[in-house]
């Protein structure tokens, strides 16, 4: 019996109209007369040990995930993890890893398609690997965790960068949880995090940022059945970008990002030829810089809009977005 079942049994046994004194006598009787058997004691100890092991495993795996995810992207690359695990025991367990990966892909087709591992997915994947290895599964998990931990060396600077980025992401999460039905505090927190990261980890670059959501095109359906509605942007760009509509017959790479679900980075917009410039006041000769568009995904990895960033306000030469920045922005 678990606790709710025991309580229900006792309530049925004593009935409805019973005095408090009788209830106390019953409790005293049960306490005195009930004796736990050796088998029950053993089973209870095993259960406690099992729960402790699972909790400990979860903490260890979360620590491994956080160390690997130093860009605070929330996901690990499946192929990167697989490549490191292929060297486990000097490559002697490649077949076991292959079988585990096949099981994982059949159980999690969505995650296997996008090639990303969430913290929970990483735990599932490693448990499948451990189940394919010879010997005790708990020991196998411990060995895998230790191997993944020692296989990846991060500098103190990387560690500090990761902690800072996680703090900014936490601020966005807090804004989302406390803003009610309004998205404005969330957008502000996002743009603040982007600007702070560009300053601290992006060579102090000046950026513009904007969010556009996919909407059904009811205004001009002849221009395409969907459009991108720019619902938020950094303050200096508001006169040019806010509430603009990008149609499929206009220049731009944003629809390709939303449809393919993959980021596109244009290091030099001036030579690309398919960029839509909202700021018509900026002279043509000053339309230089780096441009990045990332898809906004829901929990099922369906794109519902884009996050765009550019460095057109930064007049320095060769200012581009680095891979660690792109991972964090995503």
PDB file of C-alpha atoms in Angstrom, residues 13-313:
ATOM      1  CA  UNK A  13     -12.327   0.431   8.304  1.00  0.00           C
ATOM      2  CA  UNK A  14     -13.282   2.997  10.961  1.00  0.00           C
ATOM      3  CA  UNK A  15     -16.364   4.332   9.171  1.00  0.00           C
ATOM      4  CA  UNK A  16     -17.773   7.866   9.327  1.00  0.00           C
ATOM      5  CA  UNK A  17     -19.180   8.333  12.845  1.00  0.00           C
ATOM      6  CA  UNK A  18     -16.276   7.408  15.068  1.00  0.00           C
ATOM      7  CA  UNK A  19     -14.855   9.266  18.025  1.00  0.00           C
ATOM      8  CA  UNK A  20     -11.400  10.807  18.107  1.00  0.00           C
ATOM      9  CA  UNK A  21     -10.523   8.601  21.103  1.00  0.00           C
ATOM     10  CA  UNK A  22     -11.226   5.441  19.087  1.00  0.00           C
ATOM     11  CA  UNK A  23      -9.075   6.720  16.210  1.00  0.00           C
ATOM     12  CA  UNK A  24      -6.197   7.377  18.627  1.00  0.00           C
ATOM     13  CA  UNK A  25      -6.561   3.872  20.087  1.00  0.00           C
ATOM     14  CA  UNK A  26      -6.479   2.368  16.587  1.00  0.00           C
ATOM     15  CA  UNK A  27      -3.324   4.316  15.717  1.00  0.00           C
ATOM     16  CA  UNK A  28      -1.636   3.207  18.950  1.00  0.00           C
ATOM     17  CA  UNK A  29      -2.647  -0.403  18.263  1.00  0.00           C
ATOM     18  CA  UNK A  30      -1.232  -0.362  14.724  1.00  0.00           C
ATOM     19  CA  UNK A  31       2.017   1.231  15.901  1.00  0.00           C
ATOM     20  CA  UNK A  32       2.452  -1.430  18.586  1.00  0.00           C
ATOM     21  CA  UNK A  33       1.318  -4.502  16.647  1.00  0.00           C
ATOM     22  CA  UNK A  34       2.617  -3.868  13.143  1.00  0.00           C
ATOM     23  CA  UNK A  35       6.003  -5.466  12.593  1.00  0.00           C
ATOM     24  CA  UNK A  36       7.970  -5.016   9.392  1.00  0.00           C
ATOM     25  CA  UNK A  37       9.326  -8.276   7.977  1.00  0.00           C
ATOM     26  CA  UNK A  38      12.935  -8.654   6.917  1.00  0.00           C
ATOM     27  CA  UNK A  39      11.784  -8.883   3.295  1.00  0.00           C
ATOM     28  CA  UNK A  40       9.894  -5.588   3.625  1.00  0.00           C
ATOM     29  CA  UNK A  41      12.905  -3.914   5.255  1.00  0.00           C
ATOM     30  CA  UNK A  42      15.152  -5.131   2.442  1.00  0.00           C
ATOM     31  CA  UNK A  43      12.672  -4.016  -0.207  1.00  0.00           C
ATOM     32  CA  UNK A  44      12.319  -0.579   1.396  1.00  0.00           C
ATOM     33  CA  UNK A  45      16.092  -0.130   1.619  1.00  0.00           C
ATOM     34  CA  UNK A  46      16.459  -1.145  -2.021  1.00  0.00           C
ATOM     35  CA  UNK A  47      13.770   1.345  -3.009  1.00  0.00           C
ATOM     36  CA  UNK A  48      15.456   4.169  -1.058  1.00  0.00           C
ATOM     37  CA  UNK A  49      18.804   3.253  -2.626  1.00  0.00           C
ATOM     38  CA  UNK A  50      17.243   3.185  -6.100  1.00  0.00           C
ATOM     39  CA  UNK A  51      15.608   6.603  -5.630  1.00  0.00           C
ATOM     40  CA  UNK A  52      18.901   8.029  -4.319  1.00  0.00           C
ATOM     41  CA  UNK A  53      20.823   6.598  -7.293  1.00  0.00           C
ATOM     42  CA  UNK A  54      18.348   8.071  -9.778  1.00  0.00           C
ATOM     43  CA  UNK A  55      18.498  11.496  -8.103  1.00  0.00           C
ATOM     44  CA  UNK A  56      22.298  11.351  -8.025  1.00  0.00           C
ATOM     45  CA  UNK A  57      22.405  10.288 -11.682  1.00  0.00           C
ATOM     46  CA  UNK A  58      20.131  13.197 -12.646  1.00  0.00           C
ATOM     47  CA  UNK A  59      22.406  15.703 -10.874  1.00  0.00           C
ATOM     48  CA  UNK A  60      25.538  14.241 -12.496  1.00  0.00           C
ATOM     49  CA  UNK A  61      23.983  14.336 -15.960  1.00  0.00           C
ATOM     50  CA  UNK A  62      22.776  17.916 -15.456  1.00  0.00           C
ATOM     51  CA  UNK A  63      26.337  18.905 -14.492  1.00  0.00           C
ATOM     52  CA  UNK A  64      27.733  17.186 -17.611  1.00  0.00           C
ATOM     53  CA  UNK A  65      25.122  18.857 -19.802  1.00  0.00           C
ATOM     54  CA  UNK A  66      25.892  22.291 -18.358  1.00  0.00           C
ATOM     55  CA  UNK A  67      29.624  21.815 -18.892  1.00  0.00           C
ATOM     56  CA  UNK A  68      29.133  20.803 -22.511  1.00  0.00           C
ATOM     57  CA  UNK A  69      26.525  23.478 -23.181  1.00  0.00           C
ATOM     58  CA  UNK A  70      28.879  26.354 -22.445  1.00  0.00           C
ATOM     59  CA  UNK A  71      27.057  28.605 -24.933  1.00  0.00           C
ATOM     60  CA  UNK A  72      23.872  28.138 -22.870  1.00  0.00           C
ATOM     61  CA  UNK A  73      21.936  27.115 -25.975  1.00  0.00           C
ATOM     62  CA  UNK A  74      19.821  24.569 -24.078  1.00  0.00           C
ATOM     63  CA  UNK A  75      20.798  21.749 -26.445  1.00  0.00           C
ATOM     64  CA  UNK A  76      23.820  19.629 -27.319  1.00  0.00           C
ATOM     65  CA  UNK A  77      24.741  18.507 -30.799  1.00  0.00           C
ATOM     66  CA  UNK A  78      24.010  14.775 -31.083  1.00  0.00           C
ATOM     67  CA  UNK A  79      26.849  14.190 -33.535  1.00  0.00           C
ATOM     68  CA  UNK A  80      29.371  15.962 -31.284  1.00  0.00           C
ATOM     69  CA  UNK A  81      28.395  13.794 -28.295  1.00  0.00           C
ATOM     70  CA  UNK A  82      28.437  10.688 -30.491  1.00  0.00           C
ATOM     71  CA  UNK A  83      31.908  11.516 -31.839  1.00  0.00           C
ATOM     72  CA  UNK A  84      33.334  11.724 -28.294  1.00  0.00           C
ATOM     73  CA  UNK A  85      31.556   8.546 -27.149  1.00  0.00           C
ATOM     74  CA  UNK A  86      33.048   6.690 -30.127  1.00  0.00           C
ATOM     75  CA  UNK A  87      36.419   7.059 -28.370  1.00  0.00           C
ATOM     76  CA  UNK A  88      35.102   5.531 -25.105  1.00  0.00           C
ATOM     77  CA  UNK A  89      37.342   2.610 -24.059  1.00  0.00           C
ATOM     78  CA  UNK A  90      39.577   3.421 -27.040  1.00  0.00           C
ATOM     79  CA  UNK A  91      36.739   2.792 -29.488  1.00  0.00           C
ATOM     80  CA  UNK A  92      35.948  -0.705 -28.226  1.00  0.00           C
ATOM     81  CA  UNK A  93      32.251   0.103 -27.684  1.00  0.00           C
ATOM     82  CA  UNK A  94      31.351   1.536 -31.096  1.00  0.00           C
ATOM     83  CA  UNK A  95      28.882  -1.254 -31.863  1.00  0.00           C
ATOM     84  CA  UNK A  96      27.106  -0.775 -28.535  1.00  0.00           C
ATOM     85  CA  UNK A  97      26.895   2.959 -29.238  1.00  0.00           C
ATOM     86  CA  UNK A  98      25.493   2.286 -32.718  1.00  0.00           C
ATOM     87  CA  UNK A  99      22.741   0.030 -31.306  1.00  0.00           C
ATOM     88  CA  UNK A 100      21.893   2.596 -28.624  1.00  0.00           C
ATOM     89  CA  UNK A 101      21.672   5.370 -31.217  1.00  0.00           C
ATOM     90  CA  UNK A 102      19.313   3.282 -33.370  1.00  0.00           C
ATOM     91  CA  UNK A 103      17.068   2.701 -30.325  1.00  0.00           C
ATOM     92  CA  UNK A 104      17.190   6.402 -29.469  1.00  0.00           C
ATOM     93  CA  UNK A 105      16.279   7.500 -33.016  1.00  0.00           C
ATOM     94  CA  UNK A 106      13.327   5.107 -33.132  1.00  0.00           C
ATOM     95  CA  UNK A 107      12.079   6.312 -29.710  1.00  0.00           C
ATOM     96  CA  UNK A 108      12.705  10.026 -30.333  1.00  0.00           C
ATOM     97  CA  UNK A 109      12.275  10.634 -34.087  1.00  0.00           C
ATOM     98  CA  UNK A 110      11.864  14.405 -33.680  1.00  0.00           C
ATOM     99  CA  UNK A 111      15.073  14.895 -31.678  1.00  0.00           C
ATOM    100  CA  UNK A 112      16.979  12.556 -33.982  1.00  0.00           C
ATOM    101  CA  UNK A 113      15.785  14.568 -36.974  1.00  0.00           C
ATOM    102  CA  UNK A 114      16.957  17.921 -35.583  1.00  0.00           C
ATOM    103  CA  UNK A 115      20.121  16.254 -34.186  1.00  0.00           C
ATOM    104  CA  UNK A 116      19.757  18.032 -30.829  1.00  0.00           C
ATOM    105  CA  UNK A 117      19.837  16.709 -27.268  1.00  0.00           C
ATOM    106  CA  UNK A 118      17.946  18.364 -24.434  1.00  0.00           C
ATOM    107  CA  UNK A 119      19.020  17.520 -20.838  1.00  0.00           C
ATOM    108  CA  UNK A 120      16.308  14.855 -20.634  1.00  0.00           C
ATOM    109  CA  UNK A 121      17.212  13.464 -24.072  1.00  0.00           C
ATOM    110  CA  UNK A 122      20.892  13.255 -23.091  1.00  0.00           C
ATOM    111  CA  UNK A 123      19.940  11.188 -20.028  1.00  0.00           C
ATOM    112  CA  UNK A 124      17.793   8.877 -22.171  1.00  0.00           C
ATOM    113  CA  UNK A 125      20.567   8.488 -24.744  1.00  0.00           C
ATOM    114  CA  UNK A 126      23.249   7.678 -22.156  1.00  0.00           C
ATOM    115  CA  UNK A 127      20.949   5.219 -20.365  1.00  0.00           C
ATOM    116  CA  UNK A 128      20.409   3.434 -23.689  1.00  0.00           C
ATOM    117  CA  UNK A 129      24.187   3.348 -24.255  1.00  0.00           C
ATOM    118  CA  UNK A 130      24.736   1.966 -20.738  1.00  0.00           C
ATOM    119  CA  UNK A 131      22.109  -0.729 -21.297  1.00  0.00           C
ATOM    120  CA  UNK A 132      24.077  -1.939 -24.326  1.00  0.00           C
ATOM    121  CA  UNK A 133      27.348  -2.198 -22.387  1.00  0.00           C
ATOM    122  CA  UNK A 134      28.375  -5.308 -20.468  1.00  0.00           C
ATOM    123  CA  UNK A 135      28.165  -5.274 -16.664  1.00  0.00           C
ATOM    124  CA  UNK A 136      26.219  -3.222 -14.142  1.00  0.00           C
ATOM    125  CA  UNK A 137      24.156  -0.408 -15.719  1.00  0.00           C
ATOM    126  CA  UNK A 138      24.732   2.044 -12.838  1.00  0.00           C
ATOM    127  CA  UNK A 139      28.474   1.556 -13.089  1.00  0.00           C
ATOM    128  CA  UNK A 140      28.302   1.980 -16.864  1.00  0.00           C
ATOM    129  CA  UNK A 141      26.441   5.293 -16.482  1.00  0.00           C
ATOM    130  CA  UNK A 142      29.025   6.481 -13.930  1.00  0.00           C
ATOM    131  CA  UNK A 143      31.853   5.577 -16.324  1.00  0.00           C
ATOM    132  CA  UNK A 144      30.170   7.349 -19.244  1.00  0.00           C
ATOM    133  CA  UNK A 145      29.538  10.477 -17.178  1.00  0.00           C
ATOM    134  CA  UNK A 146      33.134  10.548 -15.931  1.00  0.00           C
ATOM    135  CA  UNK A 147      34.404  10.039 -19.489  1.00  0.00           C
ATOM    136  CA  UNK A 148      32.269  12.861 -20.907  1.00  0.00           C
ATOM    137  CA  UNK A 149      33.278  15.156 -18.048  1.00  0.00           C
ATOM    138  CA  UNK A 150      37.019  14.614 -18.488  1.00  0.00           C
ATOM    139  CA  UNK A 151      36.849  14.617 -22.304  1.00  0.00           C
ATOM    140  CA  UNK A 152      35.913  18.263 -22.431  1.00  0.00           C
ATOM    141  CA  UNK A 153      38.171  20.972 -21.082  1.00  0.00           C
ATOM    142  CA  UNK A 154      36.799  24.470 -20.695  1.00  0.00           C
ATOM    143  CA  UNK A 155      38.812  27.505 -19.688  1.00  0.00           C
ATOM    144  CA  UNK A 156      37.852  29.747 -16.779  1.00  0.00           C
ATOM    145  CA  UNK A 157      36.834  32.364 -19.359  1.00  0.00           C
ATOM    146  CA  UNK A 158      34.461  29.875 -21.030  1.00  0.00           C
ATOM    147  CA  UNK A 159      33.004  28.980 -17.628  1.00  0.00           C
ATOM    148  CA  UNK A 160      32.451  32.635 -16.721  1.00  0.00           C
ATOM    149  CA  UNK A 161      30.879  33.310 -20.123  1.00  0.00           C
ATOM    150  CA  UNK A 162      28.501  30.392 -19.639  1.00  0.00           C
ATOM    151  CA  UNK A 163      27.448  31.548 -16.166  1.00  0.00           C
ATOM    152  CA  UNK A 164      26.803  35.084 -17.418  1.00  0.00           C
ATOM    153  CA  UNK A 165      24.721  33.901 -20.336  1.00  0.00           C
ATOM    154  CA  UNK A 166      22.663  31.613 -18.107  1.00  0.00           C
ATOM    155  CA  UNK A 167      21.953  34.572 -15.840  1.00  0.00           C
ATOM    156  CA  UNK A 168      20.632  36.570 -18.824  1.00  0.00           C
ATOM    157  CA  UNK A 169      18.492  33.645 -19.967  1.00  0.00           C
ATOM    158  CA  UNK A 170      17.124  33.362 -16.433  1.00  0.00           C
ATOM    159  CA  UNK A 171      16.146  37.045 -16.584  1.00  0.00           C
ATOM    160  CA  UNK A 172      14.203  36.364 -19.809  1.00  0.00           C
ATOM    161  CA  UNK A 173      12.488  33.390 -18.168  1.00  0.00           C
ATOM    162  CA  UNK A 174      11.545  35.524 -15.157  1.00  0.00           C
ATOM    163  CA  UNK A 175      10.116  38.209 -17.451  1.00  0.00           C
ATOM    164  CA  UNK A 176       8.040  35.553 -19.224  1.00  0.00           C
ATOM    165  CA  UNK A 177       6.692  34.130 -15.956  1.00  0.00           C
ATOM    166  CA  UNK A 178       5.781  37.481 -14.408  1.00  0.00           C
ATOM    167  CA  UNK A 179       4.503  39.470 -17.406  1.00  0.00           C
ATOM    168  CA  UNK A 180       0.992  38.018 -17.590  1.00  0.00           C
ATOM    169  CA  UNK A 181      -0.459  38.308 -21.087  1.00  0.00           C
ATOM    170  CA  UNK A 182       1.938  41.052 -22.219  1.00  0.00           C
ATOM    171  CA  UNK A 183       4.933  40.077 -24.347  1.00  0.00           C
ATOM    172  CA  UNK A 184       6.603  43.497 -24.107  1.00  0.00           C
ATOM    173  CA  UNK A 185       8.666  42.708 -20.947  1.00  0.00           C
ATOM    174  CA  UNK A 186       9.846  39.493 -22.612  1.00  0.00           C
ATOM    175  CA  UNK A 187      10.938  41.278 -25.783  1.00  0.00           C
ATOM    176  CA  UNK A 188      12.753  43.908 -23.697  1.00  0.00           C
ATOM    177  CA  UNK A 189      14.575  41.197 -21.718  1.00  0.00           C
ATOM    178  CA  UNK A 190      15.576  39.435 -24.948  1.00  0.00           C
ATOM    179  CA  UNK A 191      16.991  42.596 -26.531  1.00  0.00           C
ATOM    180  CA  UNK A 192      18.797  43.513 -23.313  1.00  0.00           C
ATOM    181  CA  UNK A 193      20.436  40.064 -23.206  1.00  0.00           C
ATOM    182  CA  UNK A 194      21.450  40.326 -26.879  1.00  0.00           C
ATOM    183  CA  UNK A 195      22.969  43.781 -26.412  1.00  0.00           C
ATOM    184  CA  UNK A 196      24.819  42.768 -23.239  1.00  0.00           C
ATOM    185  CA  UNK A 197      26.218  39.659 -24.917  1.00  0.00           C
ATOM    186  CA  UNK A 198      27.337  41.599 -27.984  1.00  0.00           C
ATOM    187  CA  UNK A 199      29.156  44.014 -25.669  1.00  0.00           C
ATOM    188  CA  UNK A 200      30.691  41.422 -23.324  1.00  0.00           C
ATOM    189  CA  UNK A 201      31.346  38.456 -25.634  1.00  0.00           C
ATOM    190  CA  UNK A 202      31.043  39.902 -29.135  1.00  0.00           C
ATOM    191  CA  UNK A 203      33.947  42.339 -29.361  1.00  0.00           C
ATOM    192  CA  UNK A 204      31.733  45.190 -28.131  1.00  0.00           C
ATOM    193  CA  UNK A 205      29.799  45.248 -31.411  1.00  0.00           C
ATOM    194  CA  UNK A 206      26.798  47.520 -31.884  1.00  0.00           C
ATOM    195  CA  UNK A 207      23.767  45.527 -32.952  1.00  0.00           C
ATOM    196  CA  UNK A 208      20.193  45.977 -34.074  1.00  0.00           C
ATOM    197  CA  UNK A 209      17.726  43.202 -33.286  1.00  0.00           C
ATOM    198  CA  UNK A 210      14.135  42.445 -34.258  1.00  0.00           C
ATOM    199  CA  UNK A 211      11.508  39.732 -33.879  1.00  0.00           C
ATOM    200  CA  UNK A 212       9.026  38.857 -36.619  1.00  0.00           C
ATOM    201  CA  UNK A 213       6.201  36.330 -36.350  1.00  0.00           C
ATOM    202  CA  UNK A 214       4.613  34.316 -39.155  1.00  0.00           C
ATOM    203  CA  UNK A 215       1.012  35.334 -39.767  1.00  0.00           C
ATOM    204  CA  UNK A 216      -1.646  34.476 -42.311  1.00  0.00           C
ATOM    205  CA  UNK A 217      -1.655  37.122 -45.052  1.00  0.00           C
ATOM    206  CA  UNK A 218      -5.189  38.476 -45.041  1.00  0.00           C
ATOM    207  CA  UNK A 219      -4.222  41.928 -46.340  1.00  0.00           C
ATOM    208  CA  UNK A 220      -2.684  40.997 -49.703  1.00  0.00           C
ATOM    209  CA  UNK A 221      -3.063  37.236 -50.292  1.00  0.00           C
ATOM    210  CA  UNK A 222      -1.857  37.624 -53.868  1.00  0.00           C
ATOM    211  CA  UNK A 223       1.610  38.333 -52.393  1.00  0.00           C
ATOM    212  CA  UNK A 224       1.761  34.959 -50.640  1.00  0.00           C
ATOM    213  CA  UNK A 225      -0.429  33.200 -48.075  1.00  0.00           C
ATOM    214  CA  UNK A 226       1.867  34.059 -45.133  1.00  0.00           C
ATOM    215  CA  UNK A 227       3.808  37.142 -44.076  1.00  0.00           C
ATOM    216  CA  UNK A 228       6.321  38.113 -41.405  1.00  0.00           C
ATOM    217  CA  UNK A 229       5.022  40.732 -38.984  1.00  0.00           C
ATOM    218  CA  UNK A 230       7.775  42.631 -37.124  1.00  0.00           C
ATOM    219  CA  UNK A 231       6.347  42.809 -33.602  1.00  0.00           C
ATOM    220  CA  UNK A 232       9.421  44.027 -31.672  1.00  0.00           C
ATOM    221  CA  UNK A 233      12.843  45.569 -32.232  1.00  0.00           C
ATOM    222  CA  UNK A 234      15.631  47.530 -30.538  1.00  0.00           C
ATOM    223  CA  UNK A 235      14.637  51.134 -29.726  1.00  0.00           C
ATOM    224  CA  UNK A 236      16.729  52.919 -32.395  1.00  0.00           C
ATOM    225  CA  UNK A 237      15.183  50.802 -35.145  1.00  0.00           C
ATOM    226  CA  UNK A 238      11.538  51.223 -34.120  1.00  0.00           C
ATOM    227  CA  UNK A 239      10.740  54.060 -36.593  1.00  0.00           C
ATOM    228  CA  UNK A 240      11.811  51.849 -39.502  1.00  0.00           C
ATOM    229  CA  UNK A 241      11.075  48.259 -38.427  1.00  0.00           C
ATOM    230  CA  UNK A 242       8.273  48.060 -35.857  1.00  0.00           C
ATOM    231  CA  UNK A 243       4.972  46.731 -37.287  1.00  0.00           C
ATOM    232  CA  UNK A 244       6.416  46.311 -40.765  1.00  0.00           C
ATOM    233  CA  UNK A 245       5.224  43.405 -42.923  1.00  0.00           C
ATOM    234  CA  UNK A 246       7.624  41.353 -45.009  1.00  0.00           C
ATOM    235  CA  UNK A 247       5.909  39.614 -47.934  1.00  0.00           C
ATOM    236  CA  UNK A 248       7.208  36.654 -49.893  1.00  0.00           C
ATOM    237  CA  UNK A 249       7.562  38.718 -53.070  1.00  0.00           C
ATOM    238  CA  UNK A 250      10.012  41.119 -51.344  1.00  0.00           C
ATOM    239  CA  UNK A 251      13.781  40.774 -51.048  1.00  0.00           C
ATOM    240  CA  UNK A 252      15.066  38.927 -48.009  1.00  0.00           C
ATOM    241  CA  UNK A 253      16.314  35.665 -46.521  1.00  0.00           C
ATOM    242  CA  UNK A 254      13.953  35.536 -43.537  1.00  0.00           C
ATOM    243  CA  UNK A 255      11.316  33.316 -45.169  1.00  0.00           C
ATOM    244  CA  UNK A 256      14.008  30.788 -46.089  1.00  0.00           C
ATOM    245  CA  UNK A 257      15.066  30.660 -42.414  1.00  0.00           C
ATOM    246  CA  UNK A 258      11.466  30.239 -41.187  1.00  0.00           C
ATOM    247  CA  UNK A 259      10.688  27.541 -43.750  1.00  0.00           C
ATOM    248  CA  UNK A 260      13.928  25.546 -43.452  1.00  0.00           C
ATOM    249  CA  UNK A 261      14.264  26.031 -39.674  1.00  0.00           C
ATOM    250  CA  UNK A 262      17.981  26.799 -39.943  1.00  0.00           C
ATOM    251  CA  UNK A 263      19.963  30.005 -39.255  1.00  0.00           C
ATOM    252  CA  UNK A 264      21.479  32.006 -42.093  1.00  0.00           C
ATOM    253  CA  UNK A 265      24.511  34.232 -41.512  1.00  0.00           C
ATOM    254  CA  UNK A 266      25.446  36.839 -44.107  1.00  0.00           C
ATOM    255  CA  UNK A 267      28.913  38.161 -43.181  1.00  0.00           C
ATOM    256  CA  UNK A 268      28.763  41.070 -45.699  1.00  0.00           C
ATOM    257  CA  UNK A 269      25.317  42.352 -46.633  1.00  0.00           C
ATOM    258  CA  UNK A 270      26.732  44.771 -49.212  1.00  0.00           C
ATOM    259  CA  UNK A 271      27.680  41.939 -51.582  1.00  0.00           C
ATOM    260  CA  UNK A 272      24.761  39.581 -50.973  1.00  0.00           C
ATOM    261  CA  UNK A 273      22.116  41.046 -53.271  1.00  0.00           C
ATOM    262  CA  UNK A 274      19.015  39.629 -51.548  1.00  0.00           C
ATOM    263  CA  UNK A 275      18.737  41.707 -48.375  1.00  0.00           C
ATOM    264  CA  UNK A 276      15.772  43.927 -47.568  1.00  0.00           C
ATOM    265  CA  UNK A 277      16.833  47.181 -45.838  1.00  0.00           C
ATOM    266  CA  UNK A 278      14.097  48.736 -43.704  1.00  0.00           C
ATOM    267  CA  UNK A 279      16.065  51.888 -42.834  1.00  0.00           C
ATOM    268  CA  UNK A 280      15.618  53.919 -46.024  1.00  0.00           C
ATOM    269  CA  UNK A 281      17.423  56.900 -44.412  1.00  0.00           C
ATOM    270  CA  UNK A 282      20.729  55.004 -44.336  1.00  0.00           C
ATOM    271  CA  UNK A 283      22.822  55.860 -47.422  1.00  0.00           C
ATOM    272  CA  UNK A 284      23.611  52.951 -49.761  1.00  0.00           C
ATOM    273  CA  UNK A 285      27.343  53.281 -49.137  1.00  0.00           C
ATOM    274  CA  UNK A 286      26.734  52.817 -45.379  1.00  0.00           C
ATOM    275  CA  UNK A 287      24.731  49.614 -45.806  1.00  0.00           C
ATOM    276  CA  UNK A 288      27.611  47.448 -44.682  1.00  0.00           C
ATOM    277  CA  UNK A 289      27.875  44.860 -41.946  1.00  0.00           C
ATOM    278  CA  UNK A 290      26.935  41.369 -40.863  1.00  0.00           C
ATOM    279  CA  UNK A 291      23.380  40.000 -40.843  1.00  0.00           C
ATOM    280  CA  UNK A 292      22.054  36.983 -38.945  1.00  0.00           C
ATOM    281  CA  UNK A 293      18.576  35.448 -39.034  1.00  0.00           C
ATOM    282  CA  UNK A 294      17.560  32.607 -36.720  1.00  0.00           C
ATOM    283  CA  UNK A 295      14.310  30.633 -36.595  1.00  0.00           C
ATOM    284  CA  UNK A 296      12.029  30.811 -33.566  1.00  0.00           C
ATOM    285  CA  UNK A 297      10.968  27.250 -32.700  1.00  0.00           C
ATOM    286  CA  UNK A 298       8.128  25.967 -30.553  1.00  0.00           C
ATOM    287  CA  UNK A 299       8.372  22.873 -28.347  1.00  0.00           C
ATOM    288  CA  UNK A 300       7.806  20.633 -31.383  1.00  0.00           C
ATOM    289  CA  UNK A 301      10.568  22.307 -33.429  1.00  0.00           C
ATOM    290  CA  UNK A 302       8.107  24.078 -35.718  1.00  0.00           C
ATOM    291  CA  UNK A 303       9.243  27.543 -36.792  1.00  0.00           C
ATOM    292  CA  UNK A 304       6.754  30.311 -35.979  1.00  0.00           C
ATOM    293  CA  UNK A 305       8.925  33.356 -36.709  1.00  0.00           C
ATOM    294  CA  UNK A 306      12.449  34.737 -36.800  1.00  0.00           C
ATOM    295  CA  UNK A 307      14.960  36.593 -34.662  1.00  0.00           C
ATOM    296  CA  UNK A 308      17.161  38.915 -36.731  1.00  0.00           C
ATOM    297  CA  UNK A 309      20.364  40.750 -35.809  1.00  0.00           C
ATOM    298  CA  UNK A 310      22.676  42.990 -37.769  1.00  0.00           C
ATOM    299  CA  UNK A 311      25.772  45.146 -37.236  1.00  0.00           C
ATOM    300  CA  UNK A 312      24.944  47.937 -39.717  1.00  0.00           C
ATOM    301  CA  UNK A 313      25.201  50.527 -36.915  1.00  0.00           C
TER     302      UNK A 313
END
